[in-house]
PDB file of C-alpha atoms in Angstrom:
ATOM      1  CA  UNK I   1      17.169  -5.559  21.526  1.00 51.00           C
ATOM      2  CA  UNK I   2      19.987  -3.177  20.132  1.00 56.00           C
ATOM      3  CA  UNK I   3      19.588  -1.311  17.221  1.00 65.00           C
ATOM      4  CA  UNK I   4      21.944  -2.472  14.251  1.00 73.00           C
ATOM      5  CA  UNK I   5      24.049   0.337  13.155  1.00 89.00           C
ATOM      6  CA  UNK I   6      23.922  -1.376   8.942  1.00 94.00           C
ATOM      7  CA  UNK I   7      21.236   1.470   7.299  1.00 97.00           C
ATOM      8  CA  UNK I   8      19.684  -1.761   5.712  1.00 97.00           C
ATOM      9  CA  UNK I   9      19.359  -4.062   8.666  1.00 96.00           C
ATOM     10  CA  UNK I  10      17.998  -0.583  10.475  1.00 96.00           C
ATOM     11  CA  UNK I  11      15.700   0.092   7.728  1.00 97.00           C
ATOM     12  CA  UNK I  12      13.813  -3.839   8.440  1.00 97.00           C
ATOM     13  CA  UNK I  13      13.759  -3.209  12.169  1.00 95.00           C
ATOM     14  CA  UNK I  14      12.117  -0.407  12.034  1.00 96.00           C
ATOM     15  CA  UNK I  15       9.736  -1.582   9.405  1.00 97.00           C
ATOM     16  CA  UNK I  16       8.846  -4.656  11.398  1.00 96.00           C
ATOM     17  CA  UNK I  17       8.507  -1.926  14.624  1.00 95.00           C
ATOM     18  CA  UNK I  18       5.253  -0.892  12.348  1.00 96.00           C
ATOM     19  CA  UNK I  19       4.376  -3.751  10.209  1.00 95.00           C
ATOM     20  CA  UNK I  20       3.988  -6.832  10.815  1.00 93.00           C
ATOM     21  CA  UNK I  21       3.964  -8.543   7.030  1.00 95.00           C
ATOM     22  CA  UNK I  22       5.235  -6.805   4.261  1.00 96.00           C
ATOM     23  CA  UNK I  23       3.847  -8.628   1.800  1.00 94.00           C
ATOM     24  CA  UNK I  24       0.729  -6.987   0.732  1.00 94.00           C
ATOM     25  CA  UNK I  25       2.848  -3.758   0.418  1.00 97.00           C
ATOM     26  CA  UNK I  26       5.035  -4.502  -1.070  1.00 96.00           C
ATOM     27  CA  UNK I  27       3.822  -7.199  -4.077  1.00 94.00           C
ATOM     28  CA  UNK I  28       0.526  -4.239  -4.177  1.00 95.00           C
ATOM     29  CA  UNK I  29       3.150  -1.446  -4.549  1.00 97.00           C
ATOM     30  CA  UNK I  30       4.609  -4.173  -7.385  1.00 95.00           C
ATOM     31  CA  UNK I  31       1.915  -4.841  -9.171  1.00 93.00           C
ATOM     32  CA  UNK I  32       0.879  -1.044  -8.916  1.00 95.00           C
ATOM     33  CA  UNK I  33       4.136  -0.181 -10.926  1.00 95.00           C
ATOM     34  CA  UNK I  34       4.542  -3.187 -12.496  1.00 93.00           C
ATOM     35  CA  UNK I  35       1.082  -4.546 -13.811  1.00 92.00           C
ATOM     36  CA  UNK I  36       2.481  -7.119 -16.263  1.00 89.00           C
ATOM     37  CA  UNK I  37       3.626  -8.995 -13.230  1.00 88.00           C
ATOM     38  CA  UNK I  38       0.195 -10.204 -11.474  1.00 86.00           C
ATOM     39  CA  UNK I  39       0.496 -12.381 -14.672  1.00 84.00           C
ATOM     40  CA  UNK I  40       3.710 -14.221 -13.213  1.00 80.00           C
ATOM     41  CA  UNK I  41       1.364 -15.436 -10.082  1.00 74.00           C
ATOM     42  CA  UNK I  42      -0.471 -18.100 -10.408  1.00 63.00           C
ATOM     43  CA  UNK I  43      -4.098 -17.614  -8.293  1.00 61.00           C
ATOM     44  CA  UNK I  44      -4.063 -20.751  -6.028  1.00 55.00           C
ATOM     45  CA  UNK I  45      -1.162 -20.575  -3.378  1.00 58.00           C
ATOM     46  CA  UNK I  46       0.315 -16.678  -4.803  1.00 72.00           C
ATOM     47  CA  UNK I  47      -0.341 -15.721  -1.110  1.00 79.00           C
ATOM     48  CA  UNK I  48       2.435 -18.573   0.334  1.00 81.00           C
ATOM     49  CA  UNK I  49       4.808 -18.452  -2.488  1.00 82.00           C
ATOM     50  CA  UNK I  50       5.061 -14.324  -2.580  1.00 85.00           C
ATOM     51  CA  UNK I  51       5.669 -14.475   1.255  1.00 87.00           C
ATOM     52  CA  UNK I  52       8.559 -16.967   0.659  1.00 90.00           C
ATOM     53  CA  UNK I  53      10.363 -14.921  -2.102  1.00 89.00           C
ATOM     54  CA  UNK I  54       9.867 -11.584  -0.587  1.00 94.00           C
ATOM     55  CA  UNK I  55      11.249 -14.252   2.799  1.00 94.00           C
ATOM     56  CA  UNK I  56      14.127 -15.148   0.643  1.00 92.00           C
ATOM     57  CA  UNK I  57      15.369 -11.821  -0.269  1.00 94.00           C
ATOM     58  CA  UNK I  58      14.905  -9.708   2.324  1.00 95.00           C
ATOM     59  CA  UNK I  59      17.647 -12.449   3.766  1.00 93.00           C
ATOM     60  CA  UNK I  60      20.074 -12.298   0.385  1.00 93.00           C
ATOM     61  CA  UNK I  61      19.521  -8.388   0.806  1.00 95.00           C
ATOM     62  CA  UNK I  62      20.420  -8.588   4.673  1.00 94.00           C
ATOM     63  CA  UNK I  63      23.470 -10.266   3.968  1.00 92.00           C
ATOM     64  CA  UNK I  64      24.601  -8.584   0.978  1.00 91.00           C
ATOM     65  CA  UNK I  65      24.389  -5.595   2.658  1.00 93.00           C
ATOM     66  CA  UNK I  66      25.928  -7.351   5.620  1.00 89.00           C
ATOM     67  CA  UNK I  67      28.976  -9.267   5.923  1.00 88.00           C
ATOM     68  CA  UNK I  68      28.429 -11.127   2.743  1.00 84.00           C
ATOM     69  CA  UNK I  69      28.349 -14.974   4.156  1.00 86.00           C
ATOM     70  CA  UNK I  70      26.549 -16.078   1.278  1.00 77.00           C
ATOM     71  CA  UNK I  71      22.933 -15.736   1.510  1.00 70.00           C
ATOM     72  CA  UNK I  72      23.117 -12.630  -1.373  1.00 71.00           C
ATOM     73  CA  UNK I  73      24.301 -15.473  -3.714  1.00 79.00           C
ATOM     74  CA  UNK I  74      20.572 -16.159  -4.039  1.00 81.00           C
ATOM     75  CA  UNK I  75      20.739 -13.147  -5.863  1.00 82.00           C
ATOM     76  CA  UNK I  76      23.214 -14.529  -8.311  1.00 81.00           C
ATOM     77  CA  UNK I  77      20.808 -17.812  -8.984  1.00 83.00           C
ATOM     78  CA  UNK I  78      17.549 -16.141  -8.764  1.00 84.00           C
ATOM     79  CA  UNK I  79      18.503 -13.752 -12.239  1.00 81.00           C
ATOM     80  CA  UNK I  80      19.073 -16.870 -14.130  1.00 81.00           C
ATOM     81  CA  UNK I  81      16.105 -18.388 -13.006  1.00 83.00           C
ATOM     82  CA  UNK I  82      14.043 -15.450 -14.022  1.00 81.00           C
ATOM     83  CA  UNK I  83      15.441 -15.434 -16.824  1.00 71.00           C
ATOM     84  CA  UNK I  84      14.285 -19.018 -17.700  1.00 78.00           C
ATOM     85  CA  UNK I  85      10.778 -17.787 -16.108  1.00 79.00           C
ATOM     86  CA  UNK I  86      10.553 -15.337 -19.525  1.00 79.00           C
ATOM     87  CA  UNK I  87      11.035 -12.524 -15.988  1.00 82.00           C
ATOM     88  CA  UNK I  88      12.581  -9.637 -18.036  1.00 80.00           C
ATOM     89  CA  UNK I  89      16.076  -8.577 -16.131  1.00 85.00           C
ATOM     90  CA  UNK I  90      14.719  -5.211 -15.460  1.00 88.00           C
ATOM     91  CA  UNK I  91      11.454  -6.335 -13.397  1.00 88.00           C
ATOM     92  CA  UNK I  92      13.624  -8.538 -11.735  1.00 88.00           C
ATOM     93  CA  UNK I  93      15.787  -5.962 -10.252  1.00 92.00           C
ATOM     94  CA  UNK I  94      13.357  -3.354 -10.411  1.00 94.00           C
ATOM     95  CA  UNK I  95      11.468  -6.392  -7.121  1.00 95.00           C
ATOM     96  CA  UNK I  96      14.947  -4.796  -5.130  1.00 96.00           C
ATOM     97  CA  UNK I  97      13.286  -1.223  -5.394  1.00 97.00           C
ATOM     98  CA  UNK I  98       9.847  -1.894  -4.754  1.00 97.00           C
ATOM     99  CA  UNK I  99      11.288  -3.392  -1.150  1.00 98.00           C
ATOM    100  CA  UNK I 100      12.752  -0.155  -0.693  1.00 98.00           C
ATOM    101  CA  UNK I 101      10.369   2.153  -1.762  1.00 98.00           C
ATOM    102  CA  UNK I 102       7.544   0.118   1.192  1.00 98.00           C
ATOM    103  CA  UNK I 103      10.098   0.232   3.241  1.00 98.00           C
ATOM    104  CA  UNK I 104      10.273   4.322   3.006  1.00 98.00           C
ATOM    105  CA  UNK I 105       6.619   4.319   2.878  1.00 97.00           C
ATOM    106  CA  UNK I 106       6.580   2.549   6.606  1.00 98.00           C
ATOM    107  CA  UNK I 107       9.238   4.466   8.086  1.00 98.00           C
ATOM    108  CA  UNK I 108       7.935   7.477   7.350  1.00 97.00           C
ATOM    109  CA  UNK I 109       9.799  10.084   8.599  1.00 97.00           C
ATOM    110  CA  UNK I 110      12.283   7.598  10.286  1.00 96.00           C
ATOM    111  CA  UNK I 111      13.895   7.239   6.777  1.00 97.00           C
ATOM    112  CA  UNK I 112      16.838   9.114   6.934  1.00 96.00           C
ATOM    113  CA  UNK I 113      19.770  10.126   5.262  1.00 97.00           C
ATOM    114  CA  UNK I 114      21.814   7.278   5.741  1.00 97.00           C
ATOM    115  CA  UNK I 115      18.984   4.700   5.021  1.00 97.00           C
ATOM    116  CA  UNK I 116      18.111   6.349   1.598  1.00 98.00           C
ATOM    117  CA  UNK I 117      22.099   6.791   0.900  1.00 97.00           C
ATOM    118  CA  UNK I 118      22.366   2.948   2.090  1.00 97.00           C
ATOM    119  CA  UNK I 119      19.863   1.595  -0.251  1.00 98.00           C
ATOM    120  CA  UNK I 120      20.867   4.065  -3.377  1.00 98.00           C
ATOM    121  CA  UNK I 121      23.935   2.528  -3.143  1.00 97.00           C
ATOM    122  CA  UNK I 122      23.236  -1.417  -2.372  1.00 96.00           C
ATOM    123  CA  UNK I 123      20.502  -1.013  -5.251  1.00 96.00           C
ATOM    124  CA  UNK I 124      23.178   0.064  -7.519  1.00 96.00           C
ATOM    125  CA  UNK I 125      25.324  -2.756  -6.964  1.00 94.00           C
ATOM    126  CA  UNK I 126      22.935  -5.222  -6.916  1.00 94.00           C
ATOM    127  CA  UNK I 127      21.454  -3.441 -10.578  1.00 93.00           C
ATOM    128  CA  UNK I 128      25.402  -4.132 -11.271  1.00 92.00           C
ATOM    129  CA  UNK I 129      25.439  -7.944  -9.655  1.00 89.00           C
ATOM    130  CA  UNK I 130      22.696  -9.089 -11.639  1.00 89.00           C
ATOM    131  CA  UNK I 131      23.982  -7.393 -15.457  1.00 86.00           C
ATOM    132  CA  UNK I 132      26.653  -9.004 -14.967  1.00 84.00           C
ATOM    133  CA  UNK I 133      25.015 -12.826 -15.394  1.00 78.00           C
ATOM    134  CA  UNK I 134      24.878 -11.959 -18.744  1.00 71.00           C
TER     135      UNK I 134
END
């Protein structure tokens, strides 16, 4: 398999080589940074919900960072959905940064300046996209 030239995609590819499941790492980081988020997940069955939510988010990120075929629109619809759940907008947007921070940790020295710049740009675009949903 040929490595992607898209730095965002490449960061996920590299992480997949090192980590079978990002879910526990992402949510540990989320709950450490935002303890209030822990209560937003029910106790029973939450592992499946977390895994599904992360997988959908990663699909949306990859589409948003790539061809923008439509999966990225999940971000737009989930802004409204999470608003309805009572999730603060800042926490919703922070989740994307938590994913980036987790990838950075998993990649270690393979987290390049190019990947860092691409993630910074993407996170800024997601912030703008979410803010435009008011």
